[in-house]
Coordinates of C-alpha atoms and ligand atoms in Angstrom, one line a residue:
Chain A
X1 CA -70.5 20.2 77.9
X2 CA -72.6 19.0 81.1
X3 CA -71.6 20.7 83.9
X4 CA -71.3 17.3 86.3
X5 CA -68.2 16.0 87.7
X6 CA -68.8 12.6 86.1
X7 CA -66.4 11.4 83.6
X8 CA -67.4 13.0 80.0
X9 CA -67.9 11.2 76.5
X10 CA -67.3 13.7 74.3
X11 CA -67.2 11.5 70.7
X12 CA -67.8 8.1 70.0
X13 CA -64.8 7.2 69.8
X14 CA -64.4 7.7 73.2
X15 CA -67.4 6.1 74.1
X16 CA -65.6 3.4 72.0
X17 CA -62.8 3.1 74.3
X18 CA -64.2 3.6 77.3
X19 CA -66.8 0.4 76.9
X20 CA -62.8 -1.3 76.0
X21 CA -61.5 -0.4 79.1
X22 CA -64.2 -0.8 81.5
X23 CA -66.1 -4.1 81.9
X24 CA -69.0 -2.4 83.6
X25 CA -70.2 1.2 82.3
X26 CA -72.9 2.8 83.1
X27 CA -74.0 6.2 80.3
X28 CA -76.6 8.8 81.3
X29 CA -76.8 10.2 78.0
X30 CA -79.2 13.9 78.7
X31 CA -79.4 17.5 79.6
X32 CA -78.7 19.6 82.2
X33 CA -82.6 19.6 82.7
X34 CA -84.9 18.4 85.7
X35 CA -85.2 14.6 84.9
X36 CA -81.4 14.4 84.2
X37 CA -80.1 16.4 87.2
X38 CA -80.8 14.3 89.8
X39 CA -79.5 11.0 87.9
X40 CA -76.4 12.7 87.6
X41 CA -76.3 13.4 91.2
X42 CA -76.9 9.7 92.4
X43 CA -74.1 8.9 89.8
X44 CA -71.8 10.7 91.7
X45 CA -72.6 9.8 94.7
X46 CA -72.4 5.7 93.9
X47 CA -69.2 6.2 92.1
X48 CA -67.3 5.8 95.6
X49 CA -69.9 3.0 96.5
X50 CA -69.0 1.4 92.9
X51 CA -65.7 1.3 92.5
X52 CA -65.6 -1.8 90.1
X53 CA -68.2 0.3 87.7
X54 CA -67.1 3.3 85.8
X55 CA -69.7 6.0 85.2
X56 CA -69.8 8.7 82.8
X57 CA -72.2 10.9 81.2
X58 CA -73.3 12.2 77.4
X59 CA -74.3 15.0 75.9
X60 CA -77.4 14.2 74.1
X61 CA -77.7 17.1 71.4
X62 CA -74.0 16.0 70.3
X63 CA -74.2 14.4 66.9
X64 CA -71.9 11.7 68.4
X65 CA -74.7 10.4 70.8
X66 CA -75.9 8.4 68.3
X67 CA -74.0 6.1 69.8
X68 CA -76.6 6.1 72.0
X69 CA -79.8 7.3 70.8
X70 CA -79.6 4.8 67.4
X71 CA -79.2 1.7 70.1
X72 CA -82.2 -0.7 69.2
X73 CA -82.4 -1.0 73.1
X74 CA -83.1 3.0 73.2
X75 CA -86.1 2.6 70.2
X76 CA -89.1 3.1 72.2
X77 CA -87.5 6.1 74.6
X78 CA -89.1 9.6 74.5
X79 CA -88.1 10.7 77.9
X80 CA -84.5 12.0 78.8
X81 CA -82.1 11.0 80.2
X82 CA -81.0 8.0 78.3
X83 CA -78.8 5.6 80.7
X84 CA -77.2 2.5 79.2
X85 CA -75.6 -0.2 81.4
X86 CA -72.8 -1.8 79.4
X87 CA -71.4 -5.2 80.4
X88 CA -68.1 -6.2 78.6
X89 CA -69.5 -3.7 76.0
X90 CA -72.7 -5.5 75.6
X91 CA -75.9 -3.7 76.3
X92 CA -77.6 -5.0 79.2
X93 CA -80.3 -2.9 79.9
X94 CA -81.1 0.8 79.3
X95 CA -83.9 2.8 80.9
X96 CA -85.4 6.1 80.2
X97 CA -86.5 9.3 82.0
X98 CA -85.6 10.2 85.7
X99 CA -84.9 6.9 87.9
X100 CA -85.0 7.2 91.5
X101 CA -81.5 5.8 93.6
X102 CA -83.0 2.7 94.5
X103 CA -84.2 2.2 91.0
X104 CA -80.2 2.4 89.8
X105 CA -78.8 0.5 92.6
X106 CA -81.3 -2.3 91.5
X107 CA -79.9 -2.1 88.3
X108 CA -76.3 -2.1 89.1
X109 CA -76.7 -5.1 91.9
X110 CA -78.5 -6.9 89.4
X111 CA -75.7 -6.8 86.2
X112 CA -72.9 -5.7 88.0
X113 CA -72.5 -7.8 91.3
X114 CA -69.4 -8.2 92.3
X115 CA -70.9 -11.3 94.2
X116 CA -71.6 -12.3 90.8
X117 CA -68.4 -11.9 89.6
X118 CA -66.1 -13.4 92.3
X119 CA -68.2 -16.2 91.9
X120 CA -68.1 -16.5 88.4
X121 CA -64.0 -16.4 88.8
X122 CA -64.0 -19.0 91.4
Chain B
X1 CA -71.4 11.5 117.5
X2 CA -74.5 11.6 115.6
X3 CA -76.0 14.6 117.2
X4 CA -76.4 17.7 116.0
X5 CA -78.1 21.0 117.7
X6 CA -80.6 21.2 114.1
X7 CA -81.6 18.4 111.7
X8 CA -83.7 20.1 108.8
X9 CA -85.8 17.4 106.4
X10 CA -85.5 18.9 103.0
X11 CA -82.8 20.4 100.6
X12 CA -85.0 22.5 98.6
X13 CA -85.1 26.4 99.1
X14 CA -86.4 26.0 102.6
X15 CA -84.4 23.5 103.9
X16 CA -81.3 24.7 102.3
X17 CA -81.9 28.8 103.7
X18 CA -82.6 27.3 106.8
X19 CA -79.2 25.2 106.8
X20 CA -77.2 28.4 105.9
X21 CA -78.7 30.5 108.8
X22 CA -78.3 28.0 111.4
X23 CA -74.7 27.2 110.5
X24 CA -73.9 30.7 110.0
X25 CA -75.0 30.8 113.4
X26 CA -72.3 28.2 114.1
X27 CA -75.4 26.1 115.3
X28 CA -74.2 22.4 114.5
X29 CA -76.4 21.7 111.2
X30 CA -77.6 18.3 109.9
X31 CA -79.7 18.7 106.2
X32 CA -81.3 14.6 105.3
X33 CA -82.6 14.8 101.8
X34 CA -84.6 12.2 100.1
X35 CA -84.1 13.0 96.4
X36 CA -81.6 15.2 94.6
X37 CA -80.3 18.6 96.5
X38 CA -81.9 21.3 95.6
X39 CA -85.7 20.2 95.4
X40 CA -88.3 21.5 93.0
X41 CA -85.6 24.6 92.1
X42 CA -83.7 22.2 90.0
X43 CA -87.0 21.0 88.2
X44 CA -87.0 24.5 87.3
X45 CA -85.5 25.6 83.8
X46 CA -85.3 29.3 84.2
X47 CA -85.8 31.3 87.6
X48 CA -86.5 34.7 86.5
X49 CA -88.8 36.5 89.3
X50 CA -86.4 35.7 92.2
X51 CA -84.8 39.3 93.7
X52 CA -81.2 40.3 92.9
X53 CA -80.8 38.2 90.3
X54 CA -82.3 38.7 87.1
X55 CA -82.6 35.3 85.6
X56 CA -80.7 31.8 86.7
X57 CA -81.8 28.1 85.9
X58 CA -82.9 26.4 89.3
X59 CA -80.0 23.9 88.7
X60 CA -77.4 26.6 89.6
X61 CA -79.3 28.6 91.8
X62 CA -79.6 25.0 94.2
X63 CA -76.1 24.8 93.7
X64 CA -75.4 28.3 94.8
X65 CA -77.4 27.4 98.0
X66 CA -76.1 24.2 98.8
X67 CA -72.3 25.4 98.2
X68 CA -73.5 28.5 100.6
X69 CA -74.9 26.1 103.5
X70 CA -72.1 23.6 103.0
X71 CA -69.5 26.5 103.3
X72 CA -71.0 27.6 106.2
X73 CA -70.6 24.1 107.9
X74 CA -73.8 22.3 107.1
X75 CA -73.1 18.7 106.4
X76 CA -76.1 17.6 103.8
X77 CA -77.1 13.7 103.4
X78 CA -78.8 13.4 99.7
X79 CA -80.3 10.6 98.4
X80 CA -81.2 9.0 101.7
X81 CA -84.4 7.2 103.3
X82 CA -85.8 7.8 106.6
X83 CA -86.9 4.9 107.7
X84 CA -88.1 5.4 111.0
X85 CA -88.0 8.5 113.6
X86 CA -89.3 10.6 117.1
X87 CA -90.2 14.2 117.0
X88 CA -91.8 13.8 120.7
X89 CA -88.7 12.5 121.9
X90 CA -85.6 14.4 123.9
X91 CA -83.2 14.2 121.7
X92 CA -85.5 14.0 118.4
X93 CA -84.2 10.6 116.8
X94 CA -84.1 10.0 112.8
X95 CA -83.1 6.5 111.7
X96 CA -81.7 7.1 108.1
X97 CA -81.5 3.8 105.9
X98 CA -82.4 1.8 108.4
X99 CA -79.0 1.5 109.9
X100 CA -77.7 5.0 110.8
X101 CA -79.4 7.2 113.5
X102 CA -79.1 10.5 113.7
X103 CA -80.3 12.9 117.3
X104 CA -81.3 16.4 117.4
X105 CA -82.8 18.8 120.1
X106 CA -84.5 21.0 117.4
X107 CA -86.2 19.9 113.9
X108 CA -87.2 21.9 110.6
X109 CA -89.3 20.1 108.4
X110 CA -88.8 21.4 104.7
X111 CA -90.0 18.2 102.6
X112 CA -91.8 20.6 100.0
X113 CA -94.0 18.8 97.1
X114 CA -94.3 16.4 94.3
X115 CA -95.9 16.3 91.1
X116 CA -99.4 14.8 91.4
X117 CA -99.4 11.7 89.2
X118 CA -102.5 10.1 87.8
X119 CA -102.3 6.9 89.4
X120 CA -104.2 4.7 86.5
X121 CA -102.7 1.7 85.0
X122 CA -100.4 2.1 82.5
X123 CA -98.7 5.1 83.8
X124 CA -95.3 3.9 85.3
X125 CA -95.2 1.3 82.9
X126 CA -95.3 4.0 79.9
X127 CA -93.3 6.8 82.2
X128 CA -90.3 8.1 79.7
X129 CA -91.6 5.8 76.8
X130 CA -94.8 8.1 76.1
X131 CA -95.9 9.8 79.0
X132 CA -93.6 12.6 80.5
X133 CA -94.6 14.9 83.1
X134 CA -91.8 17.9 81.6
X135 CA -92.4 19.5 78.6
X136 CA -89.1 21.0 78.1
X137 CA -87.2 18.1 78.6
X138 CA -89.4 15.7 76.3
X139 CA -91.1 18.0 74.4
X140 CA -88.8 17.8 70.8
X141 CA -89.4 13.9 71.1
X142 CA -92.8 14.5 69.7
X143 CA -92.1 16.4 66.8
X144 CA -94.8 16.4 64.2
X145 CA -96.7 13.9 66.6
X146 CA -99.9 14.1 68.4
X147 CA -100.0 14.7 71.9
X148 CA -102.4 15.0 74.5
X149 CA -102.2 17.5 77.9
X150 CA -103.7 16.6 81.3
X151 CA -104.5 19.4 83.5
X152 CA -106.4 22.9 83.6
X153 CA -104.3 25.2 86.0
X154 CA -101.5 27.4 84.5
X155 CA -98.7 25.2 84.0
X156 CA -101.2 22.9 82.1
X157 CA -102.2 25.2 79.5
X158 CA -98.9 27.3 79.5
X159 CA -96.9 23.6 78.4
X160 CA -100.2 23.0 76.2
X161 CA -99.2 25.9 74.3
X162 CA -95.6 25.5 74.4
X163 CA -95.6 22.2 73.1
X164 CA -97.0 23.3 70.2
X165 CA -93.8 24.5 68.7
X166 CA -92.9 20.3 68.2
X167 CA -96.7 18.5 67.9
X168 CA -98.6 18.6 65.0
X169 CA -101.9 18.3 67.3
X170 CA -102.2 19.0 70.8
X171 CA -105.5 17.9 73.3
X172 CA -106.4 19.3 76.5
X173 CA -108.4 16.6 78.6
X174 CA -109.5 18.3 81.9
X175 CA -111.7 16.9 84.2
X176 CA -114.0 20.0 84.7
X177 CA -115.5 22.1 82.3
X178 CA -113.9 25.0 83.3
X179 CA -110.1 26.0 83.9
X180 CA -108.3 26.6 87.3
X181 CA -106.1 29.0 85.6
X182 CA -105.2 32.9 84.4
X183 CA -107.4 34.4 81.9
X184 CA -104.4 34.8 79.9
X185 CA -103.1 31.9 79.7
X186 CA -106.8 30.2 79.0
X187 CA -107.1 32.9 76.1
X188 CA -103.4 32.0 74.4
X189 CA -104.6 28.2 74.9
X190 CA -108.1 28.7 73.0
X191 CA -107.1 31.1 70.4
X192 CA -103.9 28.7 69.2
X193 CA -106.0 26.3 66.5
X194 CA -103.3 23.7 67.4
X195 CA -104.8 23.0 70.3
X196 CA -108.2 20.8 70.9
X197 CA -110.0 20.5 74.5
X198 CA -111.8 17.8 75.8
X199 CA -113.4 19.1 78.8
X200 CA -115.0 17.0 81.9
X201 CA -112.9 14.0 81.2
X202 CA -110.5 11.7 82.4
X203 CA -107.9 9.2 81.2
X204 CA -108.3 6.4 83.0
X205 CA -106.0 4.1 81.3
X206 CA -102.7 3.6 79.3
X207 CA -102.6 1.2 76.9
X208 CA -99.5 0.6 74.5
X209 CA -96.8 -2.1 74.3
X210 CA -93.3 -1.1 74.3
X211 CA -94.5 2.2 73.7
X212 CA -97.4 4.5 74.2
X213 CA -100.0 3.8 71.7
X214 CA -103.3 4.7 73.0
X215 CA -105.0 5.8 76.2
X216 CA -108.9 5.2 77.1
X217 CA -111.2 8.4 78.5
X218 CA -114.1 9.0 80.6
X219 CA -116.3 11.6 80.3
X220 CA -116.7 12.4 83.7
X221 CA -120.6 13.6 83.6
X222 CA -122.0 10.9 81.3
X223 CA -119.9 7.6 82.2
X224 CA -118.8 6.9 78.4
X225 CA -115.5 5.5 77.8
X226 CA -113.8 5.8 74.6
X227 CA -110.4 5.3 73.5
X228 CA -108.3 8.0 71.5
X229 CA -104.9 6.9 69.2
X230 CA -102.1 9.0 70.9
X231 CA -98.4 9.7 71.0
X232 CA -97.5 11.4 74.1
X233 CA -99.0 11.9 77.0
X234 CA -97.7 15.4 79.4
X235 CA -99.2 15.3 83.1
X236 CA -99.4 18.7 84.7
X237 CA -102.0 18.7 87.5
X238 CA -100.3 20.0 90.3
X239 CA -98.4 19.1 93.3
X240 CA -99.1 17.4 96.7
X241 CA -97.2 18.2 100.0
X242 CA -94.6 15.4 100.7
X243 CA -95.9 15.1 104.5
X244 CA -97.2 11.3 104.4
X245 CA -94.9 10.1 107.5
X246 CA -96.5 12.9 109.7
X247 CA -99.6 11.8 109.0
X248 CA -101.3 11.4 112.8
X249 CA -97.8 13.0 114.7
X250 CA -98.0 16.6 113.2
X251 CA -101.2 18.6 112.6
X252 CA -102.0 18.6 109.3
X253 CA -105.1 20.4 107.3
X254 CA -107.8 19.0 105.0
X255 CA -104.7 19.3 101.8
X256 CA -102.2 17.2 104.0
X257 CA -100.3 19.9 104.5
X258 CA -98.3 21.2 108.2
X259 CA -100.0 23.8 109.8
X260 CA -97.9 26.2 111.3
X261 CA -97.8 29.2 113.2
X262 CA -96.0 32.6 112.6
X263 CA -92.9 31.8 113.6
X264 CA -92.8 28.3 110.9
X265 CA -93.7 26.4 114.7
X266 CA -95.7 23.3 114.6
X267 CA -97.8 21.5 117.2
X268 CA -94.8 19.7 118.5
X269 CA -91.9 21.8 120.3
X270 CA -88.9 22.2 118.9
X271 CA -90.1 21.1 115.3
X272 CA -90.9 23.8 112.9
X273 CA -91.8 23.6 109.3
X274 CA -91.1 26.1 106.3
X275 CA -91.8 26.0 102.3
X276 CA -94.4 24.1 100.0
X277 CA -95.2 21.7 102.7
X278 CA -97.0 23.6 104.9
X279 CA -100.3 25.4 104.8
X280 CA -99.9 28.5 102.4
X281 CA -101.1 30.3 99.5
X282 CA -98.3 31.0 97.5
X283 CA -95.7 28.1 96.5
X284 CA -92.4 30.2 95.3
X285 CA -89.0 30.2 95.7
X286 CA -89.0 33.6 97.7
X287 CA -91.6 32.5 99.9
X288 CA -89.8 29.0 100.7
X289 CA -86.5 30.9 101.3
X290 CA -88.1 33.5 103.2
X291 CA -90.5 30.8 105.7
X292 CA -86.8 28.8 105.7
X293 CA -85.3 32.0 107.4
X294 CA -88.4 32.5 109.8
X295 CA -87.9 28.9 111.1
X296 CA -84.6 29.0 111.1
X297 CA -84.4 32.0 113.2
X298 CA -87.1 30.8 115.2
X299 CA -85.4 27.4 116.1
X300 CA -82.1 29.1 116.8
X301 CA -84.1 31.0 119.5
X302 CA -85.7 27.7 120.7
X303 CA -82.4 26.4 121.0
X304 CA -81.0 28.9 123.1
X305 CA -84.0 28.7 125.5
X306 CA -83.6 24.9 125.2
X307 CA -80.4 25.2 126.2
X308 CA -80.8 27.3 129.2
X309 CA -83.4 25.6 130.3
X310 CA -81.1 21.8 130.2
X311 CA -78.4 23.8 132.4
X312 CA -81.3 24.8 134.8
X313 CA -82.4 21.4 134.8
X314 CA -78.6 20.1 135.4
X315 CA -77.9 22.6 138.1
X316 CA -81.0 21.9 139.9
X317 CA -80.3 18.0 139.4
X318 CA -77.1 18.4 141.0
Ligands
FAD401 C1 -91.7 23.2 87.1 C2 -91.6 24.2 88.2 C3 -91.3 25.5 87.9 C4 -91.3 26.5 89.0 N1 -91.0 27.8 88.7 C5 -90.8 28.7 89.7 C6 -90.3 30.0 89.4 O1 -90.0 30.3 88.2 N2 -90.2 30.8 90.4 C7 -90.5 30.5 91.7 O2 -90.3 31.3 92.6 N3 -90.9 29.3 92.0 C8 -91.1 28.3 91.0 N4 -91.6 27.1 91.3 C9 -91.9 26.8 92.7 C10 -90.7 26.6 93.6 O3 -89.8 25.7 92.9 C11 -91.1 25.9 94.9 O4 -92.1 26.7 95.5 C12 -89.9 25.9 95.9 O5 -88.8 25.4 95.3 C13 -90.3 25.0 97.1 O6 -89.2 24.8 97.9 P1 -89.2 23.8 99.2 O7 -87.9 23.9 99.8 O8 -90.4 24.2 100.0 O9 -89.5 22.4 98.6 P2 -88.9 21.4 97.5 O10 -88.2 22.2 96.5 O11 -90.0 20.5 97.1 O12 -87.8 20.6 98.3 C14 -88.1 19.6 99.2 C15 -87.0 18.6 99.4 O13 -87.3 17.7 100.4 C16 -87.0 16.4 100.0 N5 -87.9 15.4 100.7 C17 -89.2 15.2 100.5 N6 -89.6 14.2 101.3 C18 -88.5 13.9 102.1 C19 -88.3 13.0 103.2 N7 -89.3 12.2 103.7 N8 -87.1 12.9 103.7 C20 -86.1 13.7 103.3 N9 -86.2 14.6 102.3 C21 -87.4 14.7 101.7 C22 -87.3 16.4 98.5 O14 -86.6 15.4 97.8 C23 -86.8 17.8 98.1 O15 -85.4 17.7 97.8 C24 -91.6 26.1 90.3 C25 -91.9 24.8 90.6 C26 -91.9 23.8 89.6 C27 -92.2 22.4 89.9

């Protein structure tokens, strides 16, 4: 198991569940190597800052990462970590290799706003 | 309050031995990192030549250190920006975010080094979909594929040879026609008939679409361009010191990197530096750890003369 003290997916089924229960997710699917260290790390720290988004991490040597690693959006990808952004269970984008904090908080202002949102419920 | 007695610029080995001697010293201890804690250590897979302990992965070893300087009182900022800041100034003044600013009367400067990038087109576009600059992290992607290695110093042609266990083909391009590397690790390189060289050459371009497909080489004496059909790309060609913002404030040498004296002190008072940003032979763990102590040490003695010397200045004032 990843030694991180994100929320873990341990089976698809749970991935399953989690993408039910949570309209915004955010996956690092990886290692506990160099390029997925420090993802994890900035994951932790923005849970607090993004309370409305519910992060959790992957092993990706688990046969039950297909889940991610078969997603059409995840074809190309030959660079770990994996991370999928998941809106209402939908992919909405998915990037590979290490990504910087800024390059995450882009990400997550972009799909999962709150602005966004409140507006959208107005 | 936002001022501490230390502010240290780095979480890597330096920064992070520095942070556990100063707040073992009950010297009020501020560590701003940029990236992830732990620096170049957790780039590291195994850590196997570092005293006392026989072998470790540089995840847990950074861990070890930051739990050790955090237990001691250190309070560590990760994943910030500075955006602007004053090492001549008394205080010394670091604006972090561009909102939150942060006053010290001594500064270590730890910021350590990157992996040198390339810098032709293509190469953000294709990171993670082609090119990867870590062969054990990407290297089973590229099973049975063929692959092509940039670089000619040891890590170079020690991945070159590693990543042979997954490609079916792996190319060497290096831009002199000679290696900056061990004779053994040359020797393993030319002996393993998986591996092909093309010497005195450079890539100068990516080219793929949503992948890496192919990349386009120079040979570097004659001019001629060609392009070769490719799968991966792995980018080894060292590391440059992260010291950019000192540029013109600290004195740097020829490499950009901090020139400092015996005791890890700089041209400015009150700011030393210590690990693979300053101007050094040997880039290690030990010898980042060991230069963190030296500064550390050093600025703790500053401090105290600092200190005495504010009183002085008070006493006399009144
Ligand atoms: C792949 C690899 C394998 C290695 N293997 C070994 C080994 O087996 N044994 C060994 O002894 N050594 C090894 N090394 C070398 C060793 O890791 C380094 O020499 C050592 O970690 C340097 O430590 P440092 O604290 O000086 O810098 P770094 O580890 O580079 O840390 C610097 C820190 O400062 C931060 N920073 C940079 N700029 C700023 C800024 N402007 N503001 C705030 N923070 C900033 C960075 O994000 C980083 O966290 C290896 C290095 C690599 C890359």
């Amino acid at each position: 198991m990843l030694r991180t003290n994100l929320t873990h997916i341990l089976s698809e089924q749970e991935h399953a569940k989690l993408l039910q229960e949570n309209e915004n997710v955010m996956v690092c699917c990886g290692r506990m190597g160099p390029m997925c260290i420090p993802v994890y790390e900035v994951m932790e720290e923005l849970e607090n800052e993004y309370p409305h988004v519910k992060f959790a991490d992957m092993e990706f040597d688990i046969p039950d990462a297909r889940v991610i690693r078969d997603l059409p959006e995840c074809r190309n990808f030959a660079g770990l970590p994996f991370v999928v952004y998941y809106k209402n269970g939908k992919v909405v984008k998915a990037t590979s290799s290490i990504q910087s904090r800024d390059q995450i908080t882009s990400i997550l202002d972009q799909y999962f706003s709150q602005e966004v949102k409140e507006t959208a419920t107005k | 309050m936002n001022h501490y007695d230390a502010i240290i610029i780095g979480a890597g080995a330096a920064g992070l031995t520095a942070g556990i001697y100063l707040s073992r010293a009950k010297v009020k201890t501020l560590i701003l990192n940029e990236g992830a804690v732990g620096g170049q250590m957790v780039l590291t897979h195994e850590i196997a030549n570092y005293p006392g302990i026989e072998s470790i992965s540089g995840y847990e070893l950074a861990r070890n250190m930051k739990l050790q300087a955090q237990k001691f009182g250190a309070v560590i900022k990760s994943n910030i920006k500075i955006t602007s800041f004053d090492l001549k100034s008394n205080p010394k003044r670091f604006v972090v975010n561009g909102k939150d600013e942060y006053t010290s009367d001594v500064v270590i400067i730890t910021t350590g080094g990157r992996s040198r990038t390339l810098g032709v087109p293509g190469e953000n576009e294709f990171k993670g979909k082609g090119i990867s600059y870590c062969a054990t992290c990407d290297g089973d992607f590229f099973q049975d594929k063929e692959i092509i290695v940039v670089g000619g110093g040891n890590s170079a042609l020690e991945e070159a040879v590693s990543l042979t266990k997954y490609a079916s083909k792996v190319t060497i391009v290096h831009q002199f026609d000679h290696f900056q590397a061990f004779e053994h690790y040359v020797n393993e390189a030319k002996n393993n008939p998986k591996i092909d060289f093309i010497m005195e050459s450079k890539i100068i371009e990516f080219i793929g679409d949503e992948k890496l497909r192919k990349v386009k080489i120079q040979n570097q004496r004659n001019g001629e361009v060609f392009e070769k059909d490719i799968d991966g790309v792995f980018i080894f060609i060292g590391y440059v010191p992260n010291t950019e913002m000192f540029e013109g404030i600290l004195e740097l040498n020829q490499y950009k990197e901090i020139v400092v004296d015996k005791n890890m002190a700089t041209n400015i008072e009150g700011v030393y530096a210590a690990g693979d940003s300053i101007a050094k032979r040997y880039r290690q763990v030990t010898t980042a750890v060991g230069e963190g102590t030296v500064a550390a040490l050093s600025a703790a003695e500053y401090l105290n003369k600092f200190e005495k010397a504010e009183q002085v200045a008070e006493v006399s004032v009144a």
